[in-house]
XYZ file of C-alpha atoms in Angstrom:
463
model
C -24.475 123.780 40.073
C -20.781 124.304 39.409
C -19.896 122.826 42.800
C -22.163 119.829 42.159
C -20.579 119.289 38.753
C -17.102 119.456 40.295
C -18.053 116.896 42.929
C -19.443 114.580 40.285
C -16.255 114.912 38.214
C -14.103 114.144 41.266
C -16.189 111.041 41.997
C -15.703 109.810 38.439
C -11.945 110.325 38.681
C -11.758 108.419 41.961
C -13.804 105.570 40.586
C -11.431 105.232 37.661
C -8.358 105.368 39.841
C -8.110 101.883 41.232
C -9.710 98.518 41.678
C -10.121 96.165 44.571
C -10.613 92.455 44.658
C -14.177 91.426 44.029
C -14.948 87.710 43.971
C -17.044 86.179 41.219
C -18.062 83.385 43.598
C -15.755 81.105 41.691
C -12.072 80.297 41.710
C -10.905 83.252 39.614
C -10.228 86.780 40.788
C -11.510 89.707 38.818
C -10.724 93.382 39.096
C -13.784 95.501 39.738
C -13.542 99.047 38.416
C -14.209 101.348 41.333
C -12.504 102.592 44.419
C -12.002 100.396 47.449
C -13.947 101.406 50.548
C -12.399 104.314 52.395
C -13.236 105.692 55.805
C -16.050 107.924 54.575
C -19.465 107.154 55.990
C -21.234 107.138 52.630
C -18.876 104.602 51.060
C -18.910 102.429 54.170
C -22.685 102.303 54.034
C -22.631 101.322 50.378
C -20.269 98.429 51.040
C -21.972 97.239 54.194
C -25.228 97.012 52.262
C -23.710 95.284 49.223
C -24.404 91.722 48.187
C -20.821 90.624 48.729
C -20.510 86.986 49.800
C -17.094 85.464 50.554
C -16.065 82.761 48.087
C -14.713 80.554 50.892
C -14.493 80.657 54.673
C -11.432 81.955 56.516
C -8.631 79.567 55.512
C -5.494 81.168 56.966
C -2.885 79.523 59.197
C -2.694 82.764 61.142
C -5.482 83.127 63.729
C -8.189 85.574 62.664
C -8.530 88.750 64.713
C -9.747 92.332 64.539
C -7.363 95.020 63.248
C -4.546 95.862 65.657
C -3.305 99.445 65.574
C -4.276 102.422 63.445
C -3.643 102.742 59.731
C -1.228 105.441 58.611
C -0.386 107.145 55.324
C -1.965 109.527 52.839
C -4.685 106.880 52.539
C -4.492 105.207 55.975
C -3.849 101.472 55.912
C -3.731 101.354 52.119
C -1.552 98.782 50.347
C -1.472 98.975 46.558
C -0.787 95.796 44.628
C 0.135 96.152 40.943
C 0.085 92.908 38.966
C 0.925 92.556 35.273
C 1.923 89.108 33.926
C 3.541 90.794 30.906
C 6.147 92.422 33.160
C 8.060 89.120 33.423
C 9.152 87.284 30.277
C 11.545 84.704 31.743
C 11.500 81.248 30.171
C 12.979 79.696 33.321
C 16.466 79.225 31.868
C 19.622 81.006 32.996
C 19.729 83.637 35.707
C 16.397 85.048 36.837
C 17.825 88.580 37.126
C 18.861 88.965 33.492
C 17.396 92.330 32.480
C 16.064 90.879 29.224
C 13.633 88.833 31.350
C 11.672 91.961 32.274
C 9.750 94.687 30.460
C 11.058 97.973 31.826
C 8.256 100.081 30.331
C 5.575 97.941 31.955
C 7.372 97.881 35.315
C 7.798 101.671 35.239
C 4.070 102.011 34.605
C 3.347 99.647 37.510
C 5.482 101.806 39.799
C 3.931 105.072 38.645
C 0.351 103.783 38.806
C 1.000 102.392 42.274
C 2.396 105.672 43.575
C -0.579 107.603 42.188
C -3.061 105.201 43.771
C -1.222 105.112 47.085
C -1.447 108.887 47.288
C -5.119 108.828 46.315
C -4.358 110.636 43.071
C -4.667 109.966 39.354
C -1.312 111.488 38.419
C 1.993 110.030 39.626
C 3.606 113.411 40.312
C 0.630 114.364 42.446
C 0.878 110.951 44.084
C 4.498 111.522 45.107
C 3.580 114.992 46.394
C 0.767 113.503 48.484
C 3.066 110.845 49.957
C 5.727 113.337 51.000
C 3.115 115.729 52.390
C 1.380 113.000 54.381
C 4.681 111.734 55.754
C 5.774 115.207 56.818
C 2.397 115.991 58.343
C 2.522 112.831 60.473
C 5.813 114.100 61.941
C 4.628 117.624 62.652
C 6.067 119.176 59.501
C 4.316 121.007 56.695
C 4.815 120.855 52.949
C 6.282 118.187 50.713
C 9.612 117.285 49.193
C 12.009 120.189 48.718
C 14.870 120.293 46.224
C 18.154 119.304 47.796
C 16.676 116.939 50.365
C 18.355 113.537 50.362
C 16.741 110.119 49.982
C 18.276 106.791 51.044
C 16.826 103.655 49.428
C 17.369 100.441 51.382
C 17.561 97.642 48.818
C 17.791 93.941 49.707
C 21.005 92.639 48.123
C 21.197 89.606 50.405
C 21.906 87.119 47.587
C 24.852 89.045 46.125
C 28.377 88.626 47.523
C 27.129 86.422 50.333
C 30.372 84.522 50.875
C 32.976 86.608 49.027
C 33.550 89.899 47.249
C 32.159 88.808 43.883
C 30.305 91.751 42.321
C 29.157 89.980 39.161
C 25.717 89.311 40.631
C 25.859 85.899 38.989
C 23.893 83.893 41.506
C 20.514 82.182 41.435
C 19.718 83.482 44.900
C 17.444 86.475 45.270
C 18.180 90.167 45.540
C 16.441 93.400 44.543
C 15.221 93.238 40.959
C 17.505 95.537 38.919
C 14.761 96.645 36.538
C 12.404 97.499 39.397
C 15.133 99.488 41.127
C 15.785 101.434 37.950
C 12.051 102.080 37.524
C 11.790 103.398 41.088
C 14.783 105.680 40.506
C 13.314 106.935 37.247
C 10.006 107.697 38.952
C 11.760 109.650 41.696
C 13.822 111.661 39.199
C 11.266 112.104 36.421
C 8.062 112.428 38.426
C 8.975 113.477 41.971
C 11.668 115.935 40.880
C 14.492 114.457 42.950
C 18.029 115.109 41.692
C 19.978 111.865 41.103
C 22.850 113.214 43.187
C 20.492 113.381 46.180
C 19.686 109.645 46.025
C 21.700 106.865 47.648
C 20.890 103.160 47.259
C 22.401 101.129 50.070
C 22.815 97.746 51.739
C 25.834 97.841 54.039
C 25.890 94.069 54.511
C 26.382 93.167 50.835
C 28.009 94.300 47.568
C 25.961 95.577 44.651
C 26.373 93.804 41.303
C 28.404 95.889 38.856
C 25.810 95.609 36.093
C 23.094 96.922 38.452
C 25.131 99.955 39.451
C 25.933 100.708 35.805
C 22.332 100.509 34.562
C 21.035 102.590 37.484
C 23.554 105.423 37.122
C 23.437 106.105 33.393
C 21.479 108.683 31.399
C 19.215 110.848 33.542
C 20.142 108.709 36.572
C 23.775 109.799 36.479
C 24.779 110.833 39.974
C 22.854 108.180 41.926
C 25.182 106.769 44.575
C 25.498 103.159 45.750
C 26.756 102.214 49.220
C 27.600 98.635 50.153
C 29.760 97.027 52.788
C 32.872 98.112 50.876
C 32.192 101.842 51.168
C 29.639 102.181 53.962
C 30.749 104.558 56.728
C 29.444 104.088 60.258
C 28.054 107.144 61.983
C 29.360 106.514 65.483
C 27.083 109.222 66.833
C 24.072 107.115 65.810
C 24.114 103.725 67.574
C 20.950 101.648 67.471
C 19.359 101.580 70.917
C 17.228 98.487 71.468
C 14.135 98.476 73.676
C 15.189 95.205 75.279
C 18.585 94.530 76.790
C 20.561 91.641 75.275
C 24.187 90.912 74.434
C 25.682 91.760 71.048
C 27.920 94.234 69.292
C 27.095 97.923 69.175
C 25.437 98.707 65.849
C 25.874 101.983 64.020
C 23.751 103.355 61.220
C 25.593 104.363 58.034
C 26.051 108.046 57.283
C 23.969 107.716 54.108
C 20.991 107.073 56.407
C 21.697 109.610 59.120
C 22.325 112.321 56.516
C 19.129 111.480 54.601
C 15.863 113.377 54.979
C 13.804 110.421 53.757
C 14.138 106.651 53.478
C 12.510 104.262 51.019
C 12.334 100.637 52.163
C 12.580 98.428 49.055
C 12.292 94.859 50.320
C 11.567 91.476 48.749
C 8.450 89.348 49.092
C 10.091 86.030 49.882
C 10.375 83.198 52.318
C 13.298 82.882 54.704
C 15.047 80.137 56.598
C 13.360 81.712 59.642
C 9.978 81.915 57.883
C 9.454 85.237 56.121
C 11.439 88.345 55.257
C 9.670 91.569 54.314
C 10.110 95.301 54.993
C 10.731 94.830 58.720
C 13.678 92.490 58.299
C 15.076 94.454 55.364
C 16.843 96.715 57.864
C 19.091 93.840 58.920
C 21.284 95.346 56.204
C 21.089 98.872 57.632
C 23.775 98.790 60.310
C 27.535 98.336 60.750
C 29.145 96.599 63.710
C 32.501 95.195 62.580
C 31.068 91.900 61.344
C 31.193 92.927 57.688
C 29.771 89.722 56.206
C 27.140 89.030 58.882
C 26.127 92.193 60.784
C 22.878 90.628 62.165
C 24.892 87.762 63.662
C 27.315 90.230 65.205
C 24.314 92.016 66.689
C 22.953 88.681 68.017
C 19.558 89.327 66.441
C 18.762 85.922 65.000
C 17.945 84.515 68.435
C 14.663 86.428 68.302
C 13.658 84.931 64.947
C 14.254 81.283 65.841
C 12.235 80.913 69.038
C 8.940 80.113 67.270
C 7.016 81.901 69.994
C 4.374 84.577 70.165
C 4.415 87.388 72.685
C 8.173 87.911 72.763
C 10.318 90.952 72.080
C 11.187 91.613 68.437
C 14.153 93.711 67.236
C 12.251 94.136 63.968
C 9.817 96.414 65.785
C 12.713 98.512 67.068
C 13.973 98.916 63.502
C 10.479 99.784 62.260
C 10.216 102.432 64.971
C 13.756 103.822 64.825
C 13.901 107.594 64.456
C 16.505 107.346 61.682
C 14.890 104.415 59.825
C 11.150 103.916 60.245
C 10.430 107.521 61.170
C 12.141 108.725 57.983
C 10.436 106.226 55.679
C 8.151 107.839 53.118
C 7.503 104.641 51.123
C 7.564 100.879 51.658
C 7.804 98.638 48.597
C 7.843 94.864 48.131
C 9.570 93.495 45.049
C 7.324 90.590 44.053
C 8.171 90.276 40.360
C 9.827 86.886 40.937
C 9.694 85.502 44.467
C 12.137 83.185 46.213
C 11.071 80.451 48.610
C 13.960 81.328 50.948
C 16.921 83.697 51.048
C 19.473 80.965 50.350
C 17.462 79.018 47.774
C 18.142 79.078 44.050
C 15.354 80.663 42.031
C 14.151 78.421 39.225
C 11.318 78.634 36.763
C 9.498 75.906 38.682
C 9.774 77.152 42.264
C 8.879 80.760 41.442
C 5.559 80.119 39.699
C 2.799 80.467 42.268
C -0.402 78.444 42.432
C -2.776 80.763 44.315
C -5.139 83.059 42.457
C -4.639 85.188 40.469
C -1.218 83.767 39.511
C -2.494 80.281 38.690
C 0.828 78.701 37.767
C 2.592 81.851 36.557
C 5.136 84.248 38.042
C 3.894 86.663 40.671
C 4.796 89.625 38.410
C 3.787 92.087 41.132
C 4.887 94.973 43.282
C 3.320 96.203 46.525
C 3.589 99.717 47.979
C 2.345 101.345 51.176
C 3.116 104.059 53.696
C 2.063 101.721 56.492
C 4.909 99.329 57.443
C 2.665 97.052 59.467
C -0.026 96.821 56.791
C 2.326 95.977 53.917
C 4.109 93.256 55.903
C 0.743 91.866 57.025
C -0.324 91.543 53.396
C 3.021 90.001 52.467
C 2.725 87.500 55.321
C -0.713 86.427 54.073
C 0.549 85.869 50.542
C 3.577 83.849 51.648
C 1.970 81.475 54.122
C -0.910 80.777 51.743
C 1.293 79.900 48.764
C 1.826 76.117 48.322
C 4.975 76.615 46.232
C 6.576 78.554 49.080
C 5.404 76.409 51.983
C 6.261 73.135 50.246
C 9.848 74.377 49.883
C 10.098 76.161 53.230
C 9.519 74.096 56.343
C 10.172 77.074 58.628
C 7.047 78.803 57.292
C 4.765 75.854 56.674
C 1.966 75.743 59.286
C 3.931 78.129 61.506
C 1.845 81.137 62.589
C 4.519 82.310 65.049
C 6.408 84.041 62.226
C 3.957 86.920 62.653
C 5.026 87.640 66.230
C 6.649 90.911 65.164
C 3.436 92.015 63.446
C 1.455 91.531 66.648
C 4.148 93.415 68.554
C 4.072 96.200 65.954
C 0.300 96.410 65.631
C -0.109 96.533 69.409
C 3.114 98.460 69.991
C 1.619 100.812 72.586
C 0.669 97.794 74.689
C 2.788 95.020 73.185
C 1.943 91.388 74.051
C 5.535 90.869 75.237
C 5.247 93.726 77.707
C 8.146 95.504 75.995
C 8.039 99.277 76.058
C 9.249 100.100 72.558
C 10.969 103.419 71.950
C 12.136 105.108 68.750
C 15.782 104.761 69.717
C 15.908 108.391 70.793
C 14.005 108.120 74.050
C 10.436 108.534 72.821
C 7.888 105.794 73.520
C 6.127 104.509 70.396
C 2.330 104.488 70.456
C 1.442 103.405 66.909
C 3.287 101.995 63.892
C 0.382 101.023 61.638
C -2.364 98.433 61.351
C -2.184 94.627 61.375
C -4.832 92.096 60.382
C -5.338 89.229 57.923
C -7.444 88.918 54.796
C -10.819 87.194 54.912
C -9.693 84.278 52.732
C -6.999 83.372 50.194
C -9.343 83.636 47.211
C -10.985 87.023 47.728
C -8.094 88.655 49.633
C -10.350 91.249 51.263
C -9.412 93.288 54.323
C -11.487 95.369 56.717
C -11.460 98.616 54.736
C -12.286 96.692 51.558
C -15.342 95.409 53.405
C -16.523 98.850 54.484
C -15.003 99.057 57.944
C -13.586 102.314 59.301
C -10.270 100.789 60.393
C -7.918 98.151 59.030
C -6.075 97.426 55.804
C -7.278 98.423 52.340
C -5.745 96.322 49.553
C -6.024 98.016 46.167
C -5.470 95.717 43.203
C -4.177 97.261 39.970
C -4.282 94.760 37.130
């Protein structure tokens, strides 16, 4: 009886943990209290026998296909999406990044709830513990985070100090949300037990705004270190080895990465002049090659993003697989509080309010987290190409399914469409990086695991 009671209590806790998209057969999305389908037989059976009917047919520009690859993480293939309209209070005037435009308490709660759900836990500290343990286990190690281990956070500061050494941050272009970064740091320090002095935030292609550094190193965050192109040091013992031979400068990882035990990939959900930029492309700011202002151009990487072809080699997959980058990554996060249509576009109140459900003319006010780099970028790709505000302002993405080439290469990495044999940069062939697929439609936003399948993506919606 005691065991039965314990099982019943655990079921209740899991049911209260998260929510997944459930359509109301109308145009609005509702959160349905209950856990998304997992890979247990009982829950799969329940969902396969449900009365779920898609609101609309498949309406994606990307061709529909079965899941490619195998989901990874504490909850394999899980992507958690936290959405709270009250997190953003911007009236559309002035700079989008002004900290008064955001509610730090709400954003911290979004981060903590997301981490708990991603780890399959109710408590954020237990969530962090589950993420570290799952990451270590997948690399043949036991246990979780240990005091003294170092964490490198790759932020996306692409819009700051693009053309000069201005560290004011006063630009309308996009970069990592300062309040979200602070919330992530607080969660690591307050909930995961990481010492601030063991955390480095970096982007060695840009300069961090002074105000951001100040707000993220005060109080209990004192000791957090920031590394930009002005103080990044190349580790010349750690060149990036590509899986495909092409011309370009030799690229070295910064010492803050090679000395780290873990990496957190904090990217932006945004369009790009080449289509999309998510966690995969975020590492274009993770290497040093002598071209201080434009390392990716020095590396000759952009040629692979402009071909508009499927079935070709992608350096993004090499970065996702790299033994110092992807293999060290314990968490992937997409900053989707306010989204830009492209990396060089000014963010305004008009072009950052999305039309698709559940935003309906409001800011995206969201964050996404996952331990599966392929799954989170697949979800991000679906959101971007199905958003009229983005595609109407970004011709490179509009009606262009080839921007997902790297996701096909990553999902099928063991037998890549291009024929490339991808390695981890240290001589080991890569067999799996995560799972890639597309949602069933832009209204319901359901993936295979949400629909009771044993493999695929599971999108958990926290609202």
